[in-house]
mmCIF file of C-alpha atoms in Angstrom:
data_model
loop_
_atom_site.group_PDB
_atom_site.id
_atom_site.type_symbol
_atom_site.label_atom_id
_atom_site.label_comp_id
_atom_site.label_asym_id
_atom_site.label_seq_id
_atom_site.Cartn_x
_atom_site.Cartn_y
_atom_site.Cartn_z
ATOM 1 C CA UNK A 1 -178.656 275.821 -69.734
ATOM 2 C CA UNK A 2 -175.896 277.765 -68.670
ATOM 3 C CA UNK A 3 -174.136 278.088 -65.494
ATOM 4 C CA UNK A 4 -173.595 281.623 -64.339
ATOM 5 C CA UNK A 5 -171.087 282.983 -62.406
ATOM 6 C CA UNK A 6 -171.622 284.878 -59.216
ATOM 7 C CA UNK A 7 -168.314 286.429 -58.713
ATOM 8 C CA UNK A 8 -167.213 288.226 -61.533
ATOM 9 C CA UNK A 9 -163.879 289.668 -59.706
ATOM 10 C CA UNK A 10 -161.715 286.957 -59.692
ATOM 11 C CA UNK A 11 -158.757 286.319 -61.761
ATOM 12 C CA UNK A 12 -158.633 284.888 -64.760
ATOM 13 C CA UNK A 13 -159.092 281.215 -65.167
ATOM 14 C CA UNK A 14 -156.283 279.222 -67.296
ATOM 15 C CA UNK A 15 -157.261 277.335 -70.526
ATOM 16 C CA UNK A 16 -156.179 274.193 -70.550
ATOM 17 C CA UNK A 17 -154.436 272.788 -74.361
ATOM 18 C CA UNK A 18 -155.392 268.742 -74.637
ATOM 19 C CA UNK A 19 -154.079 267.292 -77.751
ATOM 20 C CA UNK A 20 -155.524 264.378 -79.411
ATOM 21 C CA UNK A 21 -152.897 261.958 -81.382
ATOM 22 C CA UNK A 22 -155.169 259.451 -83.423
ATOM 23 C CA UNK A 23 -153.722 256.160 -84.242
ATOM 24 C CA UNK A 24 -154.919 254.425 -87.479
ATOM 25 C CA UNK A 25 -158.347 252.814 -86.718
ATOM 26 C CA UNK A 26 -158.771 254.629 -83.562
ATOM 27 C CA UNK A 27 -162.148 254.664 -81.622
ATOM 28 C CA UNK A 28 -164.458 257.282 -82.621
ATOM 29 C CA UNK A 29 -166.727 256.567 -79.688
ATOM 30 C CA UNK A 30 -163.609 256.934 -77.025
ATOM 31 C CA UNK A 31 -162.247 260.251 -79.050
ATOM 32 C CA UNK A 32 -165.900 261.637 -79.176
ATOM 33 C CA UNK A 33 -166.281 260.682 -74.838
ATOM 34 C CA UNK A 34 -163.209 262.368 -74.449
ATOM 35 C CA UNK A 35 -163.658 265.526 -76.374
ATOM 36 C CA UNK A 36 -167.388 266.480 -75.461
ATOM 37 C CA UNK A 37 -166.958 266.882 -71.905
ATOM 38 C CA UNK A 38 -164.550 269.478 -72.334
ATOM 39 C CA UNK A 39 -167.027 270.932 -74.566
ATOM 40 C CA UNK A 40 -169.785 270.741 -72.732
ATOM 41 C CA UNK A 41 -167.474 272.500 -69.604
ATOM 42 C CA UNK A 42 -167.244 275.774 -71.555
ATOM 43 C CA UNK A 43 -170.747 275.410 -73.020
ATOM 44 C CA UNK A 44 -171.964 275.161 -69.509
ATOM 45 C CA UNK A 45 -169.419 277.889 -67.283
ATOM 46 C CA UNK A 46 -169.799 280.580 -70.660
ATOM 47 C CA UNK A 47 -165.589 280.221 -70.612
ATOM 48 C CA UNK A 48 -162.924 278.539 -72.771
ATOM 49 C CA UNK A 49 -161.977 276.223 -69.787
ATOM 50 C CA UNK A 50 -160.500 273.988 -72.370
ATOM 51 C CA UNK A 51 -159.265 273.752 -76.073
ATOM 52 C CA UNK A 52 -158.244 270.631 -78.028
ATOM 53 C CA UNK A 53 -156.003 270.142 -81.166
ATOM 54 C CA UNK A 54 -156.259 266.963 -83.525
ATOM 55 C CA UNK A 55 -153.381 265.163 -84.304
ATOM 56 C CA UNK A 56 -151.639 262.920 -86.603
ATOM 57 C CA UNK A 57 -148.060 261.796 -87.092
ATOM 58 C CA UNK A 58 -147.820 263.163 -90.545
ATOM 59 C CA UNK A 59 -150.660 265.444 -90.577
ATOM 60 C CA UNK A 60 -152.945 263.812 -92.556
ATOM 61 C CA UNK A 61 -156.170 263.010 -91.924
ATOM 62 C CA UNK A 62 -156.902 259.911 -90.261
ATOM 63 C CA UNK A 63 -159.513 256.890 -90.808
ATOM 64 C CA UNK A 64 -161.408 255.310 -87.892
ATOM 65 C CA UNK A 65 -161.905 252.335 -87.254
ATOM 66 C CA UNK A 66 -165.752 252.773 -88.207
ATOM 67 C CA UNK A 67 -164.670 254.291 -92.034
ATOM 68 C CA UNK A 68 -164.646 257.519 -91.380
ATOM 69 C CA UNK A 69 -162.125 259.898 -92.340
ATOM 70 C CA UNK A 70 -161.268 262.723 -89.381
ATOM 71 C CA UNK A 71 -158.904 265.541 -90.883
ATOM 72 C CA UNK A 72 -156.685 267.111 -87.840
ATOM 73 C CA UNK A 73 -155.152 270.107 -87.148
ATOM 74 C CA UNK A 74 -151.782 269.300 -87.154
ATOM 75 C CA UNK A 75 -148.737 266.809 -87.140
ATOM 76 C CA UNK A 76 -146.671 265.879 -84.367
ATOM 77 C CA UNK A 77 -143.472 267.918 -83.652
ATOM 78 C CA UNK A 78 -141.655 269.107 -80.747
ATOM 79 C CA UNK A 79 -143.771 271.933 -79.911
ATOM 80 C CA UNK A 80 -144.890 272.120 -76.150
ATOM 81 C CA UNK A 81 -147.843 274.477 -76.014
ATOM 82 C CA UNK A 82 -149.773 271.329 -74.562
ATOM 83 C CA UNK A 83 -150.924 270.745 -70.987
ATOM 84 C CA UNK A 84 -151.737 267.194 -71.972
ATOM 85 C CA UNK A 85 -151.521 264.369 -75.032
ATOM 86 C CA UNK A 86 -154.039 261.772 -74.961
ATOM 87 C CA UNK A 87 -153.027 259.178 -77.674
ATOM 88 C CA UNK A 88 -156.233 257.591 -78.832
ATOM 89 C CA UNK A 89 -156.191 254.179 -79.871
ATOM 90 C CA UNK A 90 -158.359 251.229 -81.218
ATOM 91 C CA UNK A 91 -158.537 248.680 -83.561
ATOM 92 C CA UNK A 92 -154.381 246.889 -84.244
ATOM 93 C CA UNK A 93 -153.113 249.294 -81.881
ATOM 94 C CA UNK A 94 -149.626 247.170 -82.123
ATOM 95 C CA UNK A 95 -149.454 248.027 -85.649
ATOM 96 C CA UNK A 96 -149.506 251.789 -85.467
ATOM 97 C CA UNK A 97 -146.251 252.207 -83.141
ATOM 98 C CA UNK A 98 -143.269 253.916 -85.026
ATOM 99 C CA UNK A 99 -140.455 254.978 -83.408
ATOM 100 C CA UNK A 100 -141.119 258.515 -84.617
ATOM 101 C CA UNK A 101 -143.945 258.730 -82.232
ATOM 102 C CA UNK A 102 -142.464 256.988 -79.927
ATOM 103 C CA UNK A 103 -139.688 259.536 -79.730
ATOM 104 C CA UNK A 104 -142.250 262.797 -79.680
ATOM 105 C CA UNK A 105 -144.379 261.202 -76.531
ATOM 106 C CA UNK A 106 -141.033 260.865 -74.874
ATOM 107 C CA UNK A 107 -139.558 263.832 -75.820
ATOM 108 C CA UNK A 108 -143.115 265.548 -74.544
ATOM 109 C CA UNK A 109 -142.699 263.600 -71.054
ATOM 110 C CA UNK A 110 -139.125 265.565 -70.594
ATOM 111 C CA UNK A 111 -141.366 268.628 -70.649
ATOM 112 C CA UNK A 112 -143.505 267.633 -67.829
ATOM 113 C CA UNK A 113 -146.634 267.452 -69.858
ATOM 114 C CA UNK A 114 -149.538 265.394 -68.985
ATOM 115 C CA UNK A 115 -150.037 262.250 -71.344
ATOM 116 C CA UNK A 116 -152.261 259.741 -71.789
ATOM 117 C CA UNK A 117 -154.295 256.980 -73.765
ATOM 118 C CA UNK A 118 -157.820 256.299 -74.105
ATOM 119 C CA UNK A 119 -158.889 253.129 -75.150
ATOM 120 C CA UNK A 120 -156.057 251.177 -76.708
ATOM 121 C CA UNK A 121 -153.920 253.813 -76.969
ATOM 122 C CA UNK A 122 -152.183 253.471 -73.599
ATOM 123 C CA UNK A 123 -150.110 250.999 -75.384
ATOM 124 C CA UNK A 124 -147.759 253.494 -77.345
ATOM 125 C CA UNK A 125 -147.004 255.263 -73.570
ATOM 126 C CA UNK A 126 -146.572 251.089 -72.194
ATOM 127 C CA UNK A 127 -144.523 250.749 -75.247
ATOM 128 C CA UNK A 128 -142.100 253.970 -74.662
ATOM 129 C CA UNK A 129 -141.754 252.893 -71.180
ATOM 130 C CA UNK A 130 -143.642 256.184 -70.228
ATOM 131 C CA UNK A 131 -146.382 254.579 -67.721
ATOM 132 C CA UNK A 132 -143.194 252.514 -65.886
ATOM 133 C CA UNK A 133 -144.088 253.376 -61.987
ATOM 134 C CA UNK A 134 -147.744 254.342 -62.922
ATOM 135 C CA UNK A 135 -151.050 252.952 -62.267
ATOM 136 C CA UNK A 136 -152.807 252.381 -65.926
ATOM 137 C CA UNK A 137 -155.443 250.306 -67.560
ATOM 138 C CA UNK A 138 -156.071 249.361 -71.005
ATOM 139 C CA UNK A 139 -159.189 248.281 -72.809
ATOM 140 C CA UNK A 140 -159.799 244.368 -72.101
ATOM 141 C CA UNK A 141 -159.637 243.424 -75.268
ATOM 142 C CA UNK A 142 -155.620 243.702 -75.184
ATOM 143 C CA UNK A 143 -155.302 243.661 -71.468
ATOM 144 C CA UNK A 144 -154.391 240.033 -71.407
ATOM 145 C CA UNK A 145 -151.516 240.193 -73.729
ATOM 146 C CA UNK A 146 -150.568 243.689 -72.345
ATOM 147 C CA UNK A 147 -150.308 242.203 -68.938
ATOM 148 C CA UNK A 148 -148.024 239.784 -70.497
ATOM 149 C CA UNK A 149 -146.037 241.922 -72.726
ATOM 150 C CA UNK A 150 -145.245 244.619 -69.893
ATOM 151 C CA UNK A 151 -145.288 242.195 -66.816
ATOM 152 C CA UNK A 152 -143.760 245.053 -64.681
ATOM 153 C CA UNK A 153 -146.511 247.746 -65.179
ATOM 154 C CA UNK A 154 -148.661 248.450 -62.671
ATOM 155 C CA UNK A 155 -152.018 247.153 -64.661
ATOM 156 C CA UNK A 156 -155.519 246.577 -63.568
ATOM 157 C CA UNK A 157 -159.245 246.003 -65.139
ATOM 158 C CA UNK A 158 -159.599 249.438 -63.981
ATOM 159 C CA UNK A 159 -162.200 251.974 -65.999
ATOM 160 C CA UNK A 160 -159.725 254.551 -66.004
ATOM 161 C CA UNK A 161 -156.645 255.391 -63.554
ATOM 162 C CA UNK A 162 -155.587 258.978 -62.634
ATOM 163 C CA UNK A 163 -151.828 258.589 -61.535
ATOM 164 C CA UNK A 164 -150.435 261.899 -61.311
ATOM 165 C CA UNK A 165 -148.978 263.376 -64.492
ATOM 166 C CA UNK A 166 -150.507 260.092 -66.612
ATOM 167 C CA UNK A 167 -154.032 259.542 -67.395
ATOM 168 C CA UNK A 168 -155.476 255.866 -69.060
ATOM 169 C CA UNK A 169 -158.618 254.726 -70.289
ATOM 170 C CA UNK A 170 -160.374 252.099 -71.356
ATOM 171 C CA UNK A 171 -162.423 252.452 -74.216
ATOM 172 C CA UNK A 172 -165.875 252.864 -75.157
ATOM 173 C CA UNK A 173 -167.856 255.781 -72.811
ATOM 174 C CA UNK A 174 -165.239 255.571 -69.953
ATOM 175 C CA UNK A 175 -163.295 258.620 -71.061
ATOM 176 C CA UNK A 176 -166.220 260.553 -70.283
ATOM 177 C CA UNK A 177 -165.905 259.184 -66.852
ATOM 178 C CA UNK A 178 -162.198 260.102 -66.365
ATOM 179 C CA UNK A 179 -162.741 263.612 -68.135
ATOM 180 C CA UNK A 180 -165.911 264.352 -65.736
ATOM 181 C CA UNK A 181 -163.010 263.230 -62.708
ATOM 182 C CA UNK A 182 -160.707 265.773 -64.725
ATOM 183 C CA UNK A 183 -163.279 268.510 -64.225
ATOM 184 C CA UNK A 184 -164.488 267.845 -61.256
ATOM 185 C CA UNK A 185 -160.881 268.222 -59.473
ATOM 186 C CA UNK A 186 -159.938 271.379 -61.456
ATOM 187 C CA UNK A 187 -163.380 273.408 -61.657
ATOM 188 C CA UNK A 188 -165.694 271.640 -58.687
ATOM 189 C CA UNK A 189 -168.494 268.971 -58.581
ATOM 190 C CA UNK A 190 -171.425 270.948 -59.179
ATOM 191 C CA UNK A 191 -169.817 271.516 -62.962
ATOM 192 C CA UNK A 192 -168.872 268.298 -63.228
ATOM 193 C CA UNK A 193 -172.564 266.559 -62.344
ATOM 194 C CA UNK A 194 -174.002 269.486 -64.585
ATOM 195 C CA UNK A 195 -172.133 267.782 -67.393
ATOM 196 C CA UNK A 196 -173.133 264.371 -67.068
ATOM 197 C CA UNK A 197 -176.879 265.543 -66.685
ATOM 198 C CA UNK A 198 -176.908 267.278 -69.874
ATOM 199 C CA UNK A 199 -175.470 264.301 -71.441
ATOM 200 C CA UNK A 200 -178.069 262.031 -69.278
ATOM 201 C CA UNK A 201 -174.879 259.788 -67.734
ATOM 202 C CA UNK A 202 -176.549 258.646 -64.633
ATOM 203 C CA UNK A 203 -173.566 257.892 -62.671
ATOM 204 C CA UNK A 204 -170.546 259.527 -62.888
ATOM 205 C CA UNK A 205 -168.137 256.534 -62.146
ATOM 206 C CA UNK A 206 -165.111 256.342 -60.252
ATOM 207 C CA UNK A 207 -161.280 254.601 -60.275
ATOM 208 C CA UNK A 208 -162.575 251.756 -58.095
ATOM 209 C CA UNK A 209 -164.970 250.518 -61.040
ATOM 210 C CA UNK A 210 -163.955 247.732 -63.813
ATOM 211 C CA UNK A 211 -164.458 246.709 -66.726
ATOM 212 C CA UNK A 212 -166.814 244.291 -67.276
ATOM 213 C CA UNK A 213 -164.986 241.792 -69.626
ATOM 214 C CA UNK A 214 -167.501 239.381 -71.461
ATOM 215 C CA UNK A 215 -167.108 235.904 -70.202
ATOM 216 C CA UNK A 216 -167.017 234.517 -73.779
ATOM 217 C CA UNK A 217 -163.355 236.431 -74.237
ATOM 218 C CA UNK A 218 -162.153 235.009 -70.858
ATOM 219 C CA UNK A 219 -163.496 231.168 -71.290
ATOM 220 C CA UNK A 220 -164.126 231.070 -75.286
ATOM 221 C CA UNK A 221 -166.861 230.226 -76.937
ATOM 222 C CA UNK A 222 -167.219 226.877 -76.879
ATOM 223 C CA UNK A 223 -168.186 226.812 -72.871
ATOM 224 C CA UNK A 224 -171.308 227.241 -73.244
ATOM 225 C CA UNK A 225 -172.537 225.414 -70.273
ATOM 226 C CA UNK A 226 -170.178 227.539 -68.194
ATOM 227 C CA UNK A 227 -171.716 230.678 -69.638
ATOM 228 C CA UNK A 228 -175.203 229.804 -68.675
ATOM 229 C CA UNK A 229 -174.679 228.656 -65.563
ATOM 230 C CA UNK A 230 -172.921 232.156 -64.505
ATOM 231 C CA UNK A 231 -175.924 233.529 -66.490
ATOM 232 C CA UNK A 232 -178.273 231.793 -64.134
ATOM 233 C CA UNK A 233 -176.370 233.262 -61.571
ATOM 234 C CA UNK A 234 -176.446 237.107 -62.357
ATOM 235 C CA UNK A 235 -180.401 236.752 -62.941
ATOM 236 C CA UNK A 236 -180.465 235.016 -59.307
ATOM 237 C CA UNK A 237 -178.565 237.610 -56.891
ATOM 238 C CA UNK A 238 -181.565 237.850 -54.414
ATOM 239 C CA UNK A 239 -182.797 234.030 -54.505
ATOM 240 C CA UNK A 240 -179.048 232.696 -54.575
ATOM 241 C CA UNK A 241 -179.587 229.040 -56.014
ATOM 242 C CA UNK A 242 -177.239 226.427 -54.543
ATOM 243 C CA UNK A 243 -174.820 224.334 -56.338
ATOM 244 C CA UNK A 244 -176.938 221.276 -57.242
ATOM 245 C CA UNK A 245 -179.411 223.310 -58.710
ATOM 246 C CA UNK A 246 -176.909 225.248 -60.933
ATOM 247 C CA UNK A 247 -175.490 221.737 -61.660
ATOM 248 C CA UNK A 248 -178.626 220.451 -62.648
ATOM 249 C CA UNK A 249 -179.769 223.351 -64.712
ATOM 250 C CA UNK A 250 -176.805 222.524 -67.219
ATOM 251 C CA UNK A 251 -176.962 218.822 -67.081
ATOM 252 C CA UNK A 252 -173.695 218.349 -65.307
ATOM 253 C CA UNK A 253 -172.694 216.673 -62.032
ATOM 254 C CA UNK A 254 -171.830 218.647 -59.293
ATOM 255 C CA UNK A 255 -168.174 217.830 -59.531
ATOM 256 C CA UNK A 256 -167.596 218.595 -63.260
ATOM 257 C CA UNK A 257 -168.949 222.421 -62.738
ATOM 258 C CA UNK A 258 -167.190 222.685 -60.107
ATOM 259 C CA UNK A 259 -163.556 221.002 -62.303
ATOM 260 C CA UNK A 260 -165.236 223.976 -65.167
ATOM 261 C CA UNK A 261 -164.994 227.137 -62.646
ATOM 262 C CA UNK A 262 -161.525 225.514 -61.314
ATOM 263 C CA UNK A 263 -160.155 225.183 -65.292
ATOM 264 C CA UNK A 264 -161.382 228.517 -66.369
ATOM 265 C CA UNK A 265 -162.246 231.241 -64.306
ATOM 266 C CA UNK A 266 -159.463 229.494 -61.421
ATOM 267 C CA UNK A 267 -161.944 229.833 -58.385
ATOM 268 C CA UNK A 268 -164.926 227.637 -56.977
ATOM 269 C CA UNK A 269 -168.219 228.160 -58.245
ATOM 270 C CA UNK A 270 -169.212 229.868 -54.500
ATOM 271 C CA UNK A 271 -166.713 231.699 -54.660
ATOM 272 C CA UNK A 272 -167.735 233.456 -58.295
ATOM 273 C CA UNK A 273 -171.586 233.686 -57.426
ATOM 274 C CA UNK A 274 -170.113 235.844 -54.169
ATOM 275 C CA UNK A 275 -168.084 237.982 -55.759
ATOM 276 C CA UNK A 276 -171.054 238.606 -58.534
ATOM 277 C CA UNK A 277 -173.761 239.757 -55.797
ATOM 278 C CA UNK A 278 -171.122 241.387 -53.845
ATOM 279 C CA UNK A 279 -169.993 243.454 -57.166
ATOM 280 C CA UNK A 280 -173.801 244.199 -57.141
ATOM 281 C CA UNK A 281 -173.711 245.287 -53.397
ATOM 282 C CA UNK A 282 -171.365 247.823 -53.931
ATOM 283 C CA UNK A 283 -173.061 248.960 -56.984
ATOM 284 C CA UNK A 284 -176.259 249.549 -55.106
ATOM 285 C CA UNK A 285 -174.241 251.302 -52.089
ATOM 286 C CA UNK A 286 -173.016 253.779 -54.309
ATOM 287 C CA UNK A 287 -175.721 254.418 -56.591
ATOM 288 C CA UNK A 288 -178.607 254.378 -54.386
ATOM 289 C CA UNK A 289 -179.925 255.346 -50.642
ATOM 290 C CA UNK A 290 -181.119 251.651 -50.159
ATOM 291 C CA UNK A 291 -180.247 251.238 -46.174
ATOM 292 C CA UNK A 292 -177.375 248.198 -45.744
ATOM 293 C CA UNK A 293 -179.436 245.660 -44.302
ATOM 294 C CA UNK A 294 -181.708 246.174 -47.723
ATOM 295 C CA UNK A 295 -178.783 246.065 -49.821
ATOM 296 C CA UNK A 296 -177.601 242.731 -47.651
ATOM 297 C CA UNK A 297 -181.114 241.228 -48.765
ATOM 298 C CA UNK A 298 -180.971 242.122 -52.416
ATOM 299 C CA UNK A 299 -177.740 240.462 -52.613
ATOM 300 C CA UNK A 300 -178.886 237.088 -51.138
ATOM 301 C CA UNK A 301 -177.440 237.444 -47.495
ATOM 302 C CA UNK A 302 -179.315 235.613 -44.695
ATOM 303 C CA UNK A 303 -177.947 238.352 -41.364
ATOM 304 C CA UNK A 304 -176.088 241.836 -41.875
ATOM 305 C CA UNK A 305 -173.264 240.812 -40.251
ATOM 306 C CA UNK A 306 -172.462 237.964 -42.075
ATOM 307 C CA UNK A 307 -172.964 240.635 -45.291
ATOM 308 C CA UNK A 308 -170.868 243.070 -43.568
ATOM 309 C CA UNK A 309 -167.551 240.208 -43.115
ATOM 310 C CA UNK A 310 -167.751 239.161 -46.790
ATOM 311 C CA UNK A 311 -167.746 242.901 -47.932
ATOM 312 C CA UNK A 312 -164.822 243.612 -45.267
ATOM 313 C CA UNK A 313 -163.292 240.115 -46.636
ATOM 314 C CA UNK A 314 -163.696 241.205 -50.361
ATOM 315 C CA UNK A 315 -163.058 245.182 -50.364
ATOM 316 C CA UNK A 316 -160.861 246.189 -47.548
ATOM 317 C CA UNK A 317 -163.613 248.170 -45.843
ATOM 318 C CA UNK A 318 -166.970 247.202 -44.353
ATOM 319 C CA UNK A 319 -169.909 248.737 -46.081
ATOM 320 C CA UNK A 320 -171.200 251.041 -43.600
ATOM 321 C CA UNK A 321 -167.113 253.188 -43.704
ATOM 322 C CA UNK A 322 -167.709 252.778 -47.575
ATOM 323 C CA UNK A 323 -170.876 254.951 -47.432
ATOM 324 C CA UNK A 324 -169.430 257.286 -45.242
ATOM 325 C CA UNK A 325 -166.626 257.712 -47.224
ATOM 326 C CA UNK A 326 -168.669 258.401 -50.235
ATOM 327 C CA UNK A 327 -170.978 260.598 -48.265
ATOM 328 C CA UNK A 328 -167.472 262.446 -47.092
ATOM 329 C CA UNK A 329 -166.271 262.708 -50.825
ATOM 330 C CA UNK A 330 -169.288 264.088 -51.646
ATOM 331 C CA UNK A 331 -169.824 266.767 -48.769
ATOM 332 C CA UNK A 332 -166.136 267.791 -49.133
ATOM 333 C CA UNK A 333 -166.784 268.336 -53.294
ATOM 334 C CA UNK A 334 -169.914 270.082 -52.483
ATOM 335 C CA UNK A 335 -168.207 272.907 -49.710
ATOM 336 C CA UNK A 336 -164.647 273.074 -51.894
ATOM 337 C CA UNK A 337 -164.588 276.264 -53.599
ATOM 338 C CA UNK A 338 -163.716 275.629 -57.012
ATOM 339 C CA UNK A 339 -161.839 278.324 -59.433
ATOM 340 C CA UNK A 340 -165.632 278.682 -60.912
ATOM 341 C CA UNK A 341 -166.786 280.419 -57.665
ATOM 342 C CA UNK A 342 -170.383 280.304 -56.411
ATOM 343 C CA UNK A 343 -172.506 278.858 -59.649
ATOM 344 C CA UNK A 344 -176.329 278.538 -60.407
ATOM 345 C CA UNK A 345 -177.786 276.868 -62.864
ATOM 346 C CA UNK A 346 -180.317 278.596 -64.923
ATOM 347 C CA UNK A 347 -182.728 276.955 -66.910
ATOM 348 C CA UNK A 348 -184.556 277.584 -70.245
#
């Protein structure tokens, strides 16, 4: 299914060098979501849009953290024939910094290259003080003691964050979000979406979207009551059930849930169930054509307006300027000319 090019006259289109520096039990899933994209771009535009070289410190091949053994191209050294680094990261990430790496990431940020980390690997970059004045995520396993390890970073739950010359992931499939993002601004949307159907990846997601972190991590494992009641709640986002019901469900007073969401999750129980359908609400605004008042009723709101304030409360921006903002993103990506040109897809 390739994607053919209508203008054959124009100039040349650069190739872009990504390195890949894999950490000891790195991620195979996050180095994989990261890599095929890229592949899938020249698969799909019949150029060598990208390239990618495999890297170690030493230059020895490199087990993940699933067993397997990846041999690379190449050790590190102070070569600059990249465009960007993406250190990829995963299991003990704290126990894979030396200074010798340390030194080539910084040494590769003097040369104005683009670097980054997927998954856990963000933390070498945190660690050389190389994301210092950027916007950057981590995967939630280690964003807690990150956040408190590098209290002056500009940190969220984020998916992945695109802050000019740095680039951060969490781990799992989000890299294939941020690389489809990557595409998308340098080649055009109609590559990028061609991508993520051939890899059937629904929904391209954006910056704005977090990580879910399980509630087990956040309260532990012996609230169970806690974790079925907020279990109750994500089944029951049209039909919102009130407190003494949720109470009630769990064999607690309405007072000692209420002391549970306080102790561990720091906000009222209303507050939480709100924030969970809203979450959904913007979910279904940007992932379906369901009309707002529709949406409102899905997500358990009595009026529009009164949707509209809590969305304005909870977001910034009232629902109906988020769809036209998305509707504006995606008429603007739709008329930009990319450096592809006019494409068609063609089908066999």
């Amino acid at each position: 299914m390739p994607l053919a090019q209508s203008n054959s006259s124009q100039s040349p289109i650069k190739c872009s060098h990504v390195g890949f520096l894999l950490q000891p039990n790195f991620t195979m899933l996050a180095l994989s979501s990261a890599i095929e994209p890229m592949r899938m771009a020249n698969q799909l535009s019949g150029k060598t849009l990208y390239r990618w070289t495999i890297l170690s410190e030493d230059g020895r091949s490199v087990t993940a953290s699933d067993g397997l053994k990846v041999e690379v191209d190449s050790c590190i050294n102070n070569h600059v024939n990249f465009d960007t680094v993406l250190v990829c990261g995963g299991v003990d990430i704290k126990g894979t910094v030396t200074r010798k790496t340390l030194s080539w990431l910084t040494h590769l940020s003097r040369c104005n290259i683009v670097l980054g980390g997927i998954c856990t690997g963000s933390y070498l970059l945190a660690k050389a003080g190389l994301l210092d004045g950027y916007q950057c995520t981590i995967h939630w396993e280690l964003l807690a003691s990150w956040q408190e390890e590098f209290p002056f970073l500009q940190s969220s739950n984020q998916l992945f964050t695109l802050d000019r010359e740095r680039m951060t992931s969490s781990g799992g499939t989000a890299p294939i979000d941020m690389m489809l993002h990557v595409i998308c601004k340098e080649y055009g949307k109609e590559l990028s979406t061609a991508i993520s159907d051939m890899f059937t990846h629904e929904h391209i997601r954006d910056e704005n979207d977090q990580q879910r972190i399980p509630l087990q991590h956040i309260v532990g494992a012996t609230q169970s009551k806690l974790q079925d009641v907020v279990a109750l709640m994500e089944a029951n986002i049209e039909e919102v059930l009130c407190l003494d019901e949720l109470a009630k469900y769990v064999d607690l007073s309405r007072r000692q849930l209420e002391r549970l969401f306080q102790k561990y999750l720091d906000c009222s129980p209303h507050r939480y169930y709100l924030q969970l359908r809203l979450t959904r609400a913007r979910q279904l605004l940007k992932q379906t054509n369901m009309s707002i008042i529709e949406i409102a009723i899905a997500c358990g709101f009595v009026s529009t307006p009164h949707f509209s304030k809590c969305y304005r409360n909870s977001f910034n921006i009232p629902p109906r300027d988020e769809r036209n903002v998305i509707a504006t993103k995606l008429q603007s990506a739709a008329s930009k000319e990319s450096s592809l040109g006019s494409v068609t897809v063609n089908h066999h």
